[in-house]
Coordinates of C-alpha atoms in Angstrom, one line a residue:
Chain U
M1321 CA 0.0 0.0 0.0
K1322 CA 1.3 3.4 -0.9
L1323 CA 0.4 6.3 1.2
R1324 CA -0.5 9.6 -0.5
G1325 CA 1.1 12.8 0.7
A1326 CA -2.0 13.9 2.7
A1327 CA -2.2 10.6 4.5
I1328 CA 1.4 10.7 5.4
V1329 CA 1.1 14.2 6.8
G1330 CA -2.0 13.1 8.7
L1331 CA -0.2 10.1 10.3
M1332 CA 2.7 12.2 11.2
A1333 CA 0.7 15.2 12.4
P1334 CA 0.7 14.5 16.2
A1335 CA 4.4 13.9 16.2
L1336 CA 5.1 17.0 14.1
A1337 CA 2.8 19.1 16.3
L1338 CA 4.6 17.9 19.4
M1339 CA 8.0 18.7 17.8
A1340 CA 6.8 22.1 16.7
V1341 CA 5.3 23.2 20.0
L1342 CA 7.9 21.6 22.3
Y1343 CA 11.0 21.9 20.3
V1344 CA 11.0 24.2 17.3
V1345 CA 9.2 27.1 19.0
P1346 CA 11.3 27.1 22.1
L1347 CA 14.4 26.8 19.9
G1348 CA 13.2 29.9 18.0
V1349 CA 12.6 31.7 21.3
Y1350 CA 16.1 30.8 22.3
F1351 CA 17.5 32.0 19.1
V1352 CA 15.7 35.3 19.3
N1353 CA 16.8 35.8 22.9
S1354 CA 20.4 35.2 22.1
F1355 CA 20.4 38.5 20.2
H1356 CA 19.3 40.5 23.2
E1357 CA 21.3 41.5 26.3
F1358 CA 20.7 40.9 29.9
R1359 CA 21.8 43.7 32.1
D1360 CA 20.8 45.0 35.6
G1361 CA 18.4 42.1 36.2
R1362 CA 16.4 42.6 33.0
I1363 CA 16.4 41.7 29.3
L1364 CA 17.0 44.8 27.1
P1365 CA 14.7 45.0 24.0
A1366 CA 17.5 46.2 21.7
W1367 CA 19.0 43.8 19.1
T1368 CA 22.7 43.1 19.8
L1369 CA 25.5 40.6 19.5
Q1370 CA 26.8 41.7 22.9
T1371 CA 25.8 38.5 24.7
Y1372 CA 27.7 36.4 22.2
V1373 CA 30.7 38.7 22.5
K1374 CA 30.6 38.5 26.3
Y1375 CA 30.2 34.7 26.3
F1376 CA 33.0 34.0 23.9
T1377 CA 35.4 36.4 25.5
D1378 CA 34.9 35.0 29.0
P1379 CA 37.5 32.3 29.9
F1380 CA 34.9 30.7 32.2
S1381 CA 32.9 29.7 29.1
Y1382 CA 35.8 27.8 27.7
R1383 CA 36.4 26.1 31.0
V1384 CA 32.7 25.0 31.0
I1385 CA 32.9 23.8 27.4
G1386 CA 36.2 22.0 28.1
T1387 CA 34.7 20.3 31.2
S1388 CA 31.7 19.2 29.1
L1389 CA 33.8 17.8 26.4
R1390 CA 36.1 16.1 28.8
L1391 CA 33.3 14.5 30.7
S1392 CA 31.5 13.3 27.5
L1393 CA 34.6 11.9 26.0
M1394 CA 35.6 10.1 29.1
V1395 CA 32.1 8.6 29.6
T1396 CA 31.9 7.6 25.9
A1397 CA 35.3 6.0 25.9
L1398 CA 34.5 4.1 29.1
A1399 CA 31.1 3.0 28.0
V1400 CA 32.4 1.7 24.7
L1401 CA 35.4 0.0 26.4
I1402 CA 33.3 -1.7 29.0
G1403 CA 30.3 -2.2 26.7
Y1404 CA 32.1 -3.9 23.8
P1405 CA 33.2 -7.0 25.8
V1406 CA 29.7 -7.3 27.2
A1407 CA 28.2 -7.2 23.8
Y1408 CA 30.8 -9.7 22.6
A1409 CA 30.1 -12.1 25.4
L1410 CA 26.4 -11.7 24.9
H1411 CA 26.8 -12.4 21.2
T1412 CA 29.2 -15.3 21.5
R1413 CA 28.2 -17.0 24.7
V1414 CA 24.5 -16.4 25.3
H1415 CA 22.3 -18.2 22.8
R1416 CA 19.0 -18.9 24.4
P1417 CA 16.5 -16.2 23.7
A1418 CA 15.2 -16.2 27.3
A1419 CA 18.6 -15.7 28.7
R1420 CA 19.3 -12.9 26.2
A1421 CA 16.1 -11.1 27.1
A1422 CA 16.9 -11.5 30.8
I1423 CA 20.4 -10.0 30.4
A1424 CA 19.0 -7.2 28.2
L1425 CA 16.5 -6.4 30.9
L1426 CA 19.2 -6.4 33.5
L1427 CA 21.4 -4.1 31.4
F1428 CA 18.5 -1.7 30.9
S1429 CA 17.2 -1.8 34.4
P1430 CA 19.1 1.4 35.5
L1431 CA 16.9 3.3 33.1
L1432 CA 13.8 2.0 34.9
V1433 CA 14.8 3.9 38.1
S1434 CA 14.3 7.7 38.4
V1435 CA 17.5 9.6 37.7
V1436 CA 17.3 11.3 41.1
V1437 CA 16.9 8.0 43.0
R1438 CA 19.7 6.5 41.1
T1439 CA 22.0 9.4 41.7
Y1440 CA 21.3 9.4 45.4
G1441 CA 22.1 5.7 45.3
W1442 CA 25.5 6.6 43.9
L1443 CA 25.9 9.3 46.6
I1444 CA 25.6 6.6 49.2
L1445 CA 27.9 4.2 47.4
L1446 CA 30.6 6.7 46.6
A1447 CA 30.8 8.5 49.9
S1448 CA 34.0 8.3 52.0
G1449 CA 32.4 5.7 54.3
G1450 CA 30.4 4.2 51.4
L1451 CA 30.5 0.8 50.0
V1452 CA 33.1 1.5 47.3
N1453 CA 35.7 3.0 49.6
T1454 CA 35.2 0.5 52.4
T1455 CA 35.5 -2.4 49.9
L1456 CA 38.7 -1.0 48.4
R1457 CA 40.1 -0.5 51.9
G1458 CA 39.0 -3.9 52.9
L1459 CA 40.9 -5.3 50.0
G1460 CA 44.0 -3.3 51.0
L1461 CA 44.1 -1.5 47.6
I1462 CA 43.9 1.9 49.3
Q1463 CA 44.9 3.2 52.7
E1464 CA 42.9 6.5 52.7
P1465 CA 39.4 6.8 51.3
I1466 CA 39.6 8.3 47.8
S1467 CA 37.2 11.1 47.1
L1468 CA 34.6 10.0 44.6
L1469 CA 32.0 12.6 45.3
F1470 CA 31.5 16.2 44.2
N1471 CA 34.2 15.9 41.6
M1472 CA 34.6 14.5 38.0
R1473 CA 35.2 10.9 39.1
G1474 CA 31.8 10.4 40.7
V1475 CA 30.0 12.0 37.7
V1476 CA 32.0 9.9 35.2
I1477 CA 31.2 6.7 37.2
S1478 CA 27.5 7.4 37.4
L1479 CA 27.1 8.6 33.9
T1480 CA 29.0 5.6 32.5
H1481 CA 26.7 3.3 34.4
I1482 CA 23.6 4.9 33.1
L1483 CA 24.8 5.1 29.5
L1484 CA 26.3 1.6 29.3
P1485 CA 23.3 0.0 27.6
F1486 CA 23.4 2.7 24.9
A1487 CA 26.9 1.6 24.0
I1488 CA 26.2 -2.2 24.3
F1489 CA 23.1 -2.5 22.2
P1490 CA 24.2 -0.9 18.9
I1491 CA 27.4 -3.0 19.1
Y1492 CA 25.5 -6.1 19.9
S1493 CA 23.1 -5.6 17.1
V1494 CA 25.9 -5.1 14.5
M1495 CA 27.5 -8.3 15.9
G1496 CA 24.3 -10.1 15.3
R1497 CA 24.5 -9.2 11.6
L1498 CA 28.1 -10.4 11.3
D1499 CA 28.4 -13.4 9.0
L1500 CA 29.9 -16.0 11.3
S1501 CA 31.6 -17.7 8.4
L1502 CA 33.8 -14.6 8.1
K1503 CA 35.4 -15.5 11.4
E1504 CA 35.7 -19.1 10.3
A1505 CA 37.3 -18.0 7.1
A1506 CA 39.9 -16.0 9.1
R1507 CA 40.6 -19.0 11.3
D1508 CA 40.8 -21.2 8.2
L1509 CA 43.4 -18.9 6.7
G1510 CA 45.7 -19.2 9.7
A1511 CA 44.5 -16.4 12.0
G1512 CA 44.4 -17.1 15.7
W1513 CA 41.8 -15.8 18.0
R1514 CA 43.5 -12.5 18.5
E1515 CA 44.2 -11.9 14.8
T1516 CA 40.6 -12.9 13.9
F1517 CA 39.3 -10.3 16.3
L1518 CA 41.7 -7.6 15.2
H1519 CA 41.4 -8.1 11.5
V1520 CA 37.7 -9.2 11.1
T1521 CA 35.5 -8.8 14.1
L1522 CA 36.6 -5.4 15.3
P1523 CA 36.7 -3.6 11.9
L1524 CA 33.4 -5.1 10.9
T1525 CA 31.7 -4.1 14.2
M1526 CA 33.1 -0.6 14.0
P1527 CA 29.7 0.8 12.8
G1528 CA 28.2 -0.4 16.1
I1529 CA 31.0 1.2 18.1
V1530 CA 30.5 4.5 16.2
A1531 CA 26.7 4.4 16.7
G1532 CA 27.0 3.6 20.4
A1533 CA 29.6 6.3 20.9
L1534 CA 27.4 8.8 19.2
I1535 CA 24.5 8.1 21.4
C1536 CA 26.6 8.1 24.6
F1537 CA 28.4 11.3 23.6
T1538 CA 25.3 13.3 22.9
L1539 CA 23.5 12.0 26.0
A1540 CA 26.6 12.7 28.2
L1541 CA 26.9 16.1 26.8
S1542 CA 23.4 17.0 27.7
A1543 CA 23.3 15.3 31.1
F1544 CA 22.1 17.6 33.8
V1545 CA 20.9 15.8 37.0
T1546 CA 24.0 13.7 37.5
P1547 CA 26.6 16.5 37.2
Q1548 CA 24.3 18.7 39.3
L1549 CA 23.9 16.2 42.2
L1550 CA 27.2 14.3 42.1
G1551 CA 29.3 17.2 40.9
G1552 CA 28.5 19.3 44.0
G1553 CA 29.0 22.5 42.0
R1554 CA 32.5 21.6 41.1
V1555 CA 31.7 20.0 37.8
Q1556 CA 30.4 22.9 35.7
V1557 CA 29.1 21.6 32.4
L1558 CA 27.1 23.3 29.7
P1559 CA 23.6 22.1 30.8
L1560 CA 24.3 23.4 34.3
A1561 CA 25.4 26.8 32.9
V1562 CA 22.2 27.0 30.8
Y1563 CA 20.1 26.1 33.9
N1564 CA 21.9 28.6 36.1
S1565 CA 21.5 31.4 33.6
T1566 CA 17.8 30.6 33.1
V1567 CA 16.9 30.6 36.8
E1568 CA 18.6 34.0 37.0
I1569 CA 16.2 35.1 34.3
N1570 CA 19.3 35.7 32.1
W1571 CA 17.7 34.2 29.1
P1572 CA 20.1 35.6 26.6
G1573 CA 23.1 34.1 28.4
G1574 CA 21.3 30.8 28.7
A1575 CA 20.4 30.9 25.1
V1576 CA 24.0 31.4 23.9
A1577 CA 25.3 28.6 26.1
G1578 CA 22.4 26.4 25.0
L1579 CA 23.1 27.1 21.3
T1580 CA 26.8 26.3 21.9
L1581 CA 25.7 23.0 23.3
L1582 CA 23.5 22.4 20.3
V1583 CA 26.3 23.2 17.9
I1584 CA 28.7 20.8 19.6
S1585 CA 26.1 18.0 19.5
I1586 CA 25.4 18.6 15.8
A1587 CA 29.1 18.7 15.0
A1588 CA 29.6 15.4 16.8
V1589 CA 26.6 13.8 15.0
W1590 CA 27.9 15.1 11.7
A1591 CA 31.4 13.9 12.2
L1592 CA 30.5 10.5 13.4
N1593 CA 27.9 10.0 10.7
G1594 CA 30.6 10.9 8.1
L1595 CA 32.8 8.2 9.7
L1596 CA 29.9 5.7 9.7
R1597 CA 29.3 6.2 6.0
R1598 CA 32.9 5.5 5.2
L1599 CA 32.9 2.2 7.2
P1600 CA 32.2 -1.1 5.3
T1601 CA 28.7 -2.4 5.8
V1602 CA 28.4 -5.9 7.1
Chain N
M42 CA 59.5 -21.8 1.9
S43 CA 61.4 -25.1 2.1
E44 CA 58.9 -26.6 4.5
R45 CA 56.0 -26.1 2.1
P46 CA 55.0 -29.4 0.6
P47 CA 55.7 -29.7 -3.1
R48 CA 52.9 -29.1 -5.5
G49 CA 51.1 -32.1 -6.9
H50 CA 51.0 -33.6 -3.5
G51 CA 47.5 -33.7 -2.1
A52 CA 47.1 -35.4 1.2
E53 CA 45.1 -38.5 2.0
V54 CA 42.1 -37.8 4.2
E55 CA 40.7 -40.6 6.3
V56 CA 37.4 -40.1 8.2
R57 CA 37.1 -42.9 10.7
A58 CA 33.6 -43.6 12.3
I59 CA 32.7 -40.0 12.9
T60 CA 29.4 -39.1 14.5
K61 CA 28.2 -35.5 15.1
R62 CA 25.0 -34.8 16.9
F63 CA 23.1 -31.5 17.1
G64 CA 20.9 -32.0 20.1
P65 CA 19.1 -35.3 19.6
V66 CA 19.7 -35.4 15.8
A67 CA 22.8 -37.2 14.4
A68 CA 23.8 -34.9 11.6
V69 CA 26.6 -37.3 10.7
D70 CA 26.0 -40.9 11.8
D71 CA 29.0 -43.2 12.0
V72 CA 30.6 -42.1 8.7
S73 CA 33.9 -43.7 7.5
L74 CA 35.7 -42.7 4.4
V75 CA 39.1 -42.6 2.8
V76 CA 39.8 -39.9 0.2
R77 CA 43.0 -40.6 -1.7
G78 CA 45.8 -38.1 -2.0
G79 CA 45.3 -35.9 -5.1
E80 CA 41.8 -37.1 -5.7
F81 CA 38.7 -35.0 -6.7
F82 CA 36.2 -36.4 -4.3
S83 CA 32.6 -35.3 -4.0
L84 CA 30.2 -35.7 -1.1
L85 CA 26.7 -35.8 -2.7
G86 CA 23.3 -35.8 -1.1
P87 CA 20.2 -33.8 -0.5
S88 CA 20.2 -30.8 1.9
G89 CA 20.5 -31.8 5.5
C90 CA 22.1 -35.2 4.7
G91 CA 25.3 -34.3 6.7
K92 CA 27.7 -33.7 3.8
T93 CA 28.5 -30.1 4.9
T94 CA 28.9 -31.2 8.5
T95 CA 31.3 -33.9 7.4
L96 CA 33.3 -31.3 5.5
R97 CA 33.4 -29.0 8.5
V98 CA 34.6 -31.8 10.7
I99 CA 37.5 -32.4 8.3
G100 CA 38.3 -28.7 8.3
G101 CA 38.2 -28.5 12.1
F102 CA 35.1 -26.3 12.4
E103 CA 33.0 -28.9 14.2
R104 CA 34.0 -31.2 17.1
T105 CA 32.8 -34.7 16.7
D106 CA 30.9 -36.8 19.3
A107 CA 32.8 -39.9 18.1
G108 CA 35.4 -40.8 15.6
E109 CA 38.6 -39.3 14.3
V110 CA 39.9 -37.6 11.2
F111 CA 43.4 -38.4 9.8
I112 CA 45.2 -36.3 7.3
D113 CA 48.1 -38.2 5.8
G114 CA 47.8 -40.6 8.7
R115 CA 48.1 -37.9 11.3
P116 CA 45.2 -37.8 13.8
M117 CA 43.7 -34.3 13.8
G118 CA 42.1 -34.5 17.2
Q119 CA 41.0 -31.1 18.3
T120 CA 43.5 -29.3 16.0
P121 CA 41.9 -25.9 15.1
P122 CA 41.3 -25.0 11.4
N123 CA 44.3 -22.6 11.4
R124 CA 46.6 -25.5 12.1
R125 CA 45.3 -28.0 9.6
P126 CA 46.8 -28.5 6.1
T127 CA 43.4 -27.7 4.8
N128 CA 41.6 -24.6 3.4
I129 CA 37.9 -24.2 2.7
V130 CA 35.8 -22.3 0.2
F131 CA 32.5 -21.5 1.9
Q132 CA 29.1 -21.7 0.3
R133 CA 28.5 -18.1 1.1
L134 CA 32.2 -17.4 0.2
A135 CA 32.8 -15.3 3.3
L136 CA 35.0 -12.8 1.6
F137 CA 36.1 -10.0 3.9
P138 CA 34.0 -7.0 2.8
H139 CA 36.3 -4.5 4.3
Y140 CA 39.3 -5.6 2.3
T141 CA 40.2 -5.3 -1.4
V142 CA 40.6 -8.4 -3.6
Y143 CA 44.4 -8.3 -3.0
D144 CA 44.0 -8.1 0.7
N145 CA 41.5 -10.9 0.8
V146 CA 43.8 -13.2 -1.2
A147 CA 47.0 -12.1 0.8
F148 CA 45.3 -12.7 4.1
G149 CA 46.5 -16.3 4.7
L150 CA 50.1 -15.4 3.7
R151 CA 50.1 -12.4 6.0
M152 CA 49.0 -14.6 8.9
K153 CA 52.0 -16.8 8.2
R154 CA 54.2 -13.6 8.3
L155 CA 55.9 -14.4 5.0
P156 CA 58.2 -11.8 3.5
D157 CA 56.4 -9.0 1.6
A158 CA 58.0 -9.9 -1.7
E159 CA 56.8 -13.5 -1.5
I160 CA 53.3 -12.4 -0.4
R161 CA 53.1 -10.2 -3.5
R162 CA 54.4 -12.8 -5.9
R163 CA 52.2 -15.6 -4.6
T164 CA 49.1 -13.4 -4.4
R165 CA 49.6 -12.3 -8.0
D166 CA 50.2 -15.9 -9.0
A167 CA 47.0 -17.0 -7.3
L168 CA 45.0 -14.3 -9.0
D169 CA 46.5 -15.3 -12.4
L170 CA 45.6 -18.9 -11.6
V171 CA 41.9 -18.1 -11.2
Q172 CA 42.1 -15.7 -14.2
L173 CA 41.5 -12.5 -12.3
P174 CA 44.6 -10.4 -12.9
G175 CA 44.3 -6.7 -12.7
L176 CA 41.5 -6.6 -10.1
E177 CA 43.7 -6.4 -7.1
D178 CA 42.5 -3.1 -5.9
R179 CA 38.8 -3.7 -6.4
R180 CA 36.5 -3.9 -3.4
I181 CA 34.6 -7.2 -3.0
T182 CA 31.3 -5.5 -3.4
Q183 CA 32.4 -4.2 -6.9
L184 CA 32.7 -7.8 -8.2
S185 CA 30.3 -10.0 -10.0
G186 CA 29.2 -13.3 -8.4
G187 CA 31.6 -15.2 -10.7
Q188 CA 34.5 -13.0 -9.8
Q189 CA 33.8 -13.3 -6.1
Q190 CA 33.8 -17.0 -6.6
R191 CA 37.3 -16.8 -8.1
V192 CA 38.6 -14.6 -5.3
A193 CA 37.3 -17.1 -2.7
L194 CA 39.1 -19.8 -4.6
A195 CA 42.3 -17.8 -4.9
R196 CA 42.2 -16.9 -1.2
A197 CA 42.2 -20.6 -0.3
L198 CA 44.6 -21.9 -3.0
V199 CA 47.2 -19.2 -2.4
N200 CA 48.1 -21.0 0.8
E201 CA 48.9 -24.2 -1.2
P202 CA 46.8 -26.4 1.0
R203 CA 47.2 -30.1 0.9
V204 CA 43.5 -30.5 0.9
L205 CA 40.9 -28.0 -0.4
L206 CA 37.4 -28.3 1.0
L207 CA 34.7 -26.8 -1.1
D208 CA 31.2 -26.4 0.3
E209 CA 28.8 -26.0 -2.6
P210 CA 30.8 -23.1 -3.9
L211 CA 29.0 -22.8 -7.2
S212 CA 25.4 -22.9 -5.9
A213 CA 24.9 -19.1 -6.2
L214 CA 26.0 -18.9 -9.8
D215 CA 23.7 -19.2 -12.9
L216 CA 23.8 -22.4 -14.9
K217 CA 26.2 -21.2 -17.7
L218 CA 28.7 -19.8 -15.3
R219 CA 28.4 -22.9 -13.1
L220 CA 29.3 -25.2 -16.0
Q221 CA 32.2 -23.0 -16.9
M222 CA 33.5 -23.0 -13.3
Q223 CA 33.0 -26.7 -13.0
E224 CA 35.4 -27.2 -15.9
E225 CA 37.8 -24.7 -14.4
L226 CA 37.8 -26.3 -11.0
K227 CA 38.5 -29.6 -12.5
R228 CA 41.4 -28.3 -14.6
L229 CA 42.8 -26.5 -11.5
Q230 CA 42.6 -29.6 -9.4
H231 CA 44.3 -31.6 -12.1
R232 CA 47.1 -29.1 -12.5
L233 CA 47.7 -28.5 -8.7
G234 CA 47.3 -32.1 -7.6
T235 CA 45.6 -30.9 -4.4
T236 CA 43.1 -33.2 -2.9
F237 CA 39.7 -31.6 -3.5
I238 CA 36.7 -32.6 -1.3
Y239 CA 33.7 -31.1 -2.9
V240 CA 30.2 -30.9 -1.3
T241 CA 27.2 -30.6 -3.6
H242 CA 23.6 -31.6 -3.9
D243 CA 23.8 -31.5 -7.6
Q244 CA 24.3 -35.0 -9.0
G245 CA 25.3 -33.7 -12.4
E246 CA 28.0 -31.6 -10.9
A247 CA 29.3 -34.6 -8.8
L248 CA 29.3 -37.0 -11.7
A249 CA 31.0 -34.6 -14.1
M250 CA 33.8 -33.5 -11.8
S251 CA 34.7 -36.3 -9.4
D252 CA 37.2 -39.0 -9.6
R253 CA 35.1 -40.7 -6.9
L254 CA 32.1 -39.6 -4.9
G255 CA 30.2 -40.6 -1.8
V256 CA 26.4 -40.4 -1.6
M257 CA 24.9 -39.4 1.7
N258 CA 21.4 -39.4 3.1
A259 CA 20.1 -38.7 6.6
G260 CA 23.6 -38.6 8.1
R261 CA 24.8 -41.9 6.6
L262 CA 27.3 -42.5 3.9
L263 CA 25.4 -44.9 1.6
Q264 CA 27.9 -45.7 -1.2
V265 CA 31.3 -44.7 -2.4
G266 CA 32.6 -45.2 -5.8
A267 CA 33.6 -43.8 -9.2
P268 CA 30.8 -41.9 -11.0
M269 CA 30.1 -44.7 -13.5
E270 CA 30.3 -47.4 -10.9
I271 CA 27.7 -45.6 -8.8
Y272 CA 25.5 -45.1 -11.8
E273 CA 25.8 -48.7 -13.0
R274 CA 25.7 -50.4 -9.6
P275 CA 23.8 -48.5 -7.0
T276 CA 23.6 -50.6 -3.9
N277 CA 20.4 -49.3 -2.6
R278 CA 17.2 -47.5 -3.6
F279 CA 18.2 -44.1 -2.4
V280 CA 21.4 -44.0 -4.4
A281 CA 19.6 -45.5 -7.5
N282 CA 17.0 -42.7 -7.3
F283 CA 19.3 -39.9 -6.5
I284 CA 21.8 -40.5 -9.2
G285 CA 20.4 -40.1 -12.7
D286 CA 16.9 -41.4 -13.7
A287 CA 16.0 -44.9 -12.5
N288 CA 13.2 -47.3 -12.8
L289 CA 12.7 -49.0 -9.5
I290 CA 10.7 -52.1 -10.0
D291 CA 9.4 -54.1 -7.0
G292 CA 9.0 -57.8 -7.4
V293 CA 9.7 -61.1 -5.7
A294 CA 13.0 -63.0 -6.1
D295 CA 12.5 -66.2 -8.1
G296 CA 16.0 -67.6 -7.8
V297 CA 19.6 -66.6 -7.6
E298 CA 22.2 -68.1 -9.9
R299 CA 25.8 -67.1 -10.8
G300 CA 25.4 -63.5 -9.7
R301 CA 22.1 -63.1 -11.3
V302 CA 18.7 -62.8 -9.7
A303 CA 15.4 -63.6 -11.5
V304 CA 12.6 -61.4 -10.3
R305 CA 8.9 -62.0 -10.8
V306 CA 7.1 -58.8 -11.6
G307 CA 3.4 -59.0 -12.4
G308 CA 3.0 -61.6 -15.1
G309 CA 6.6 -61.6 -16.2
V310 CA 10.1 -62.4 -15.1
V311 CA 13.1 -60.0 -15.4
G312 CA 16.8 -60.5 -14.7
A313 CA 19.3 -58.3 -12.8
R314 CA 22.7 -58.6 -11.3
A315 CA 22.3 -59.8 -7.7
R316 CA 23.5 -57.8 -4.7
G317 CA 24.1 -61.0 -2.8
D318 CA 21.5 -60.9 -0.1
E319 CA 18.5 -62.0 -2.2
R320 CA 16.6 -65.0 -1.1
A321 CA 14.0 -66.9 -3.3
G322 CA 10.5 -65.9 -2.4
A323 CA 11.6 -62.6 -0.7
P324 CA 10.7 -59.2 -2.0
V325 CA 13.4 -57.4 -4.0
T326 CA 13.7 -54.2 -6.0
V327 CA 15.4 -53.9 -9.4
C328 CA 16.9 -50.8 -10.7
V329 CA 17.1 -50.3 -14.5
R330 CA 18.0 -47.1 -16.2
P331 CA 15.5 -45.9 -18.8
E332 CA 18.0 -46.0 -21.6
R333 CA 18.6 -49.7 -21.0
V334 CA 15.0 -50.7 -21.4
R335 CA 14.3 -52.4 -24.8
L336 CA 10.8 -52.2 -26.2
L337 CA 9.3 -54.7 -28.7
A338 CA 5.9 -55.0 -30.3
A339 CA 3.6 -57.2 -28.2
G340 CA 3.7 -60.9 -28.6
G341 CA 7.4 -61.3 -28.0
T342 CA 9.3 -63.6 -25.7
P343 CA 7.2 -65.5 -23.1
G344 CA 7.9 -64.1 -19.6
A345 CA 8.7 -60.6 -20.8
L346 CA 6.9 -57.6 -19.2
R347 CA 3.7 -56.5 -20.9
A348 CA 2.9 -52.9 -20.8
R349 CA 1.0 -50.2 -22.6
I350 CA 2.5 -46.9 -23.9
E351 CA 0.9 -44.1 -21.8
D352 CA 2.9 -41.2 -23.0
R353 CA 5.5 -40.4 -25.6
A354 CA 7.9 -37.4 -25.7
F355 CA 10.4 -36.7 -28.4
S356 CA 13.5 -34.8 -27.3
G357 CA 16.0 -34.9 -30.2
Y358 CA 18.3 -37.8 -29.8
V359 CA 16.0 -39.9 -27.6
V360 CA 12.3 -40.7 -27.5
K361 CA 11.0 -41.0 -24.0
Y362 CA 8.1 -43.4 -23.3
R363 CA 6.1 -43.7 -20.1
L364 CA 4.6 -47.2 -19.8
A365 CA 2.1 -49.0 -17.4
G366 CA 1.6 -52.7 -17.0
E367 CA 0.4 -55.1 -14.4
G368 CA 1.7 -53.7 -11.1
L369 CA 4.3 -51.8 -13.0
R370 CA 5.3 -48.3 -14.1
L371 CA 8.2 -47.9 -16.4
H372 CA 10.2 -45.2 -18.2
A373 CA 12.1 -46.0 -21.3
A374 CA 14.4 -43.8 -23.3
V375 CA 15.0 -45.1 -26.8
P376 CA 17.8 -43.6 -29.0
Y377 CA 16.3 -41.9 -32.0
A378 CA 17.6 -42.0 -35.6
A379 CA 15.8 -41.1 -38.8
G380 CA 13.7 -44.1 -39.7
T381 CA 13.4 -45.6 -36.2
P382 CA 9.9 -47.0 -35.9
L383 CA 8.0 -45.3 -33.1
F384 CA 5.4 -46.7 -30.8
G385 CA 2.2 -44.7 -30.3
V386 CA 0.2 -43.9 -27.2
G387 CA -2.0 -46.9 -26.4
D388 CA 0.3 -49.5 -28.2
E389 CA 0.8 -52.8 -26.3
V390 CA 4.5 -53.6 -26.1
T391 CA 6.8 -55.9 -24.2
A392 CA 9.7 -54.5 -22.3
D393 CA 12.9 -56.2 -21.3
W394 CA 16.6 -55.6 -20.8
D395 CA 19.9 -57.3 -20.7
P396 CA 20.1 -58.6 -17.1
D397 CA 23.7 -57.3 -16.9
Q398 CA 22.3 -53.8 -17.4
A399 CA 20.0 -53.9 -14.3
V400 CA 20.9 -54.3 -10.7
S401 CA 19.1 -55.5 -7.6
V402 CA 19.1 -52.8 -4.9
G403 CA 17.5 -54.7 -2.0
R404 CA 14.2 -53.4 -0.5
E405 CA 15.0 -50.8 2.1

């Protein structure tokens, strides 16, 4: 059945309306606000680039952008590094559908818990007298408790935890499409396990890695609650800057920071999609 | 380089009593087989008969539940594929999509860490061998099916294996290309002297290419022999039916004498070579090829089979008849030359054959 133009628009109308009202319009408002200036507690009606100038000449802005990028890159790298072996194990070792579903549910379960609850959970675990520190001390790995809270470490740990399934599943799904006889062919031609992995499995699952990295990176970049609660004000990232400006009614400042965030996300999506297109398809 | 075995030296492969189960099903059921060094051997059978599993056992891709594989007398045990003197061409080819033609073919040599110059020379030679020069830098996806086929062949042969395993490598090609590749494979095998073990479900392919072949069904190896031997002397119903066209005629053994069995069918008696286990009065099946059936106008020799022509089809050099008689259906293919008298539909005829041209295939 082929849908006519009108029917397609009709079917998509609710989604389009939602996008328009909740996304495009606010983005427009943002855009407009970025060309105003906030001074003495109010937004001036005159059109100006002053807010941009102020934002991009302030070293603090670059520190925030730098922190955001560092956090997102660390979380992405960790999620992929931890997630890839999980996906590999799931792909090669777990064959019964029921077992696969159970493990998938387990991996996604953090998403079923409210972000606030989960974050408070990490607060308890990561505290000086918390489970992580006492365990490490019990094992004799550390003498003094290491500080995992209200700094980058705690935020990275917690965000990696929550974003792990977003790294695992794209990789896992690409692995599922991998022709197993490719691995057998490599083995047949004299490759050992390691060489087979390096020359066949890894390059051919690269699209999954890139897709997973893309999702993790953009989600980490826009994470708000975790840096807010676990960063204790010491992990200043872009979403926090936007939030802080907005509660001060400094809409122009928030708008410029927000658009910066958007541009970085778009750039990441564009770059990784370009990479994805150049990778061989399985 | 010196430890490479010389060309023209295919290894002998012995499969001794192997059984492979997948769950409760025995995919390969107590199969024993000796493939001679330098032989073109085919494993033939319908899909699911265990031929591919047998091949994969030889290549080291499947562990067996029982039995052992010997290559040149050496037990393979659990030796992995990368340490066996075998290479395989997969049914789905399994070419590396992220590599060029050259990199695909050079893969095995690189894994052996040979010097670059030798890798280059041997890769070029292999591509020449399969008549694909000049395509080194192409991506796999830019090749036609036939070209991919040749790359897969070159990728295996470049390693100069003692045994080449081929798992229905031509099944994806169209008929014309398939016939051409059949010839080429045979020529290659002859030239290299490598032992080829070729899995196929296409009896024409197996008969045309093989020095010897083995027919499998339901996990069992039913018969091994040269193509003509298997065509002439199938030892059971399945093989008779699977290879070529066959009339399978059920009757009762009348008597066995000097390697011949007389079989009562309906009102007549026919002869066939005995298998050895026939007993007078017991049911027996006779296999006779359609082109061996002689037709005469009715009223011929007493005891011959009486039948009526049901259908006639002319196909150039033979005339094919379908006949029905008392408890009997029969196909006959009579060579045609100008002036040959033809029978018409409805004609009553007698059918017989030289007992040496028919064979008893038991009853199972």
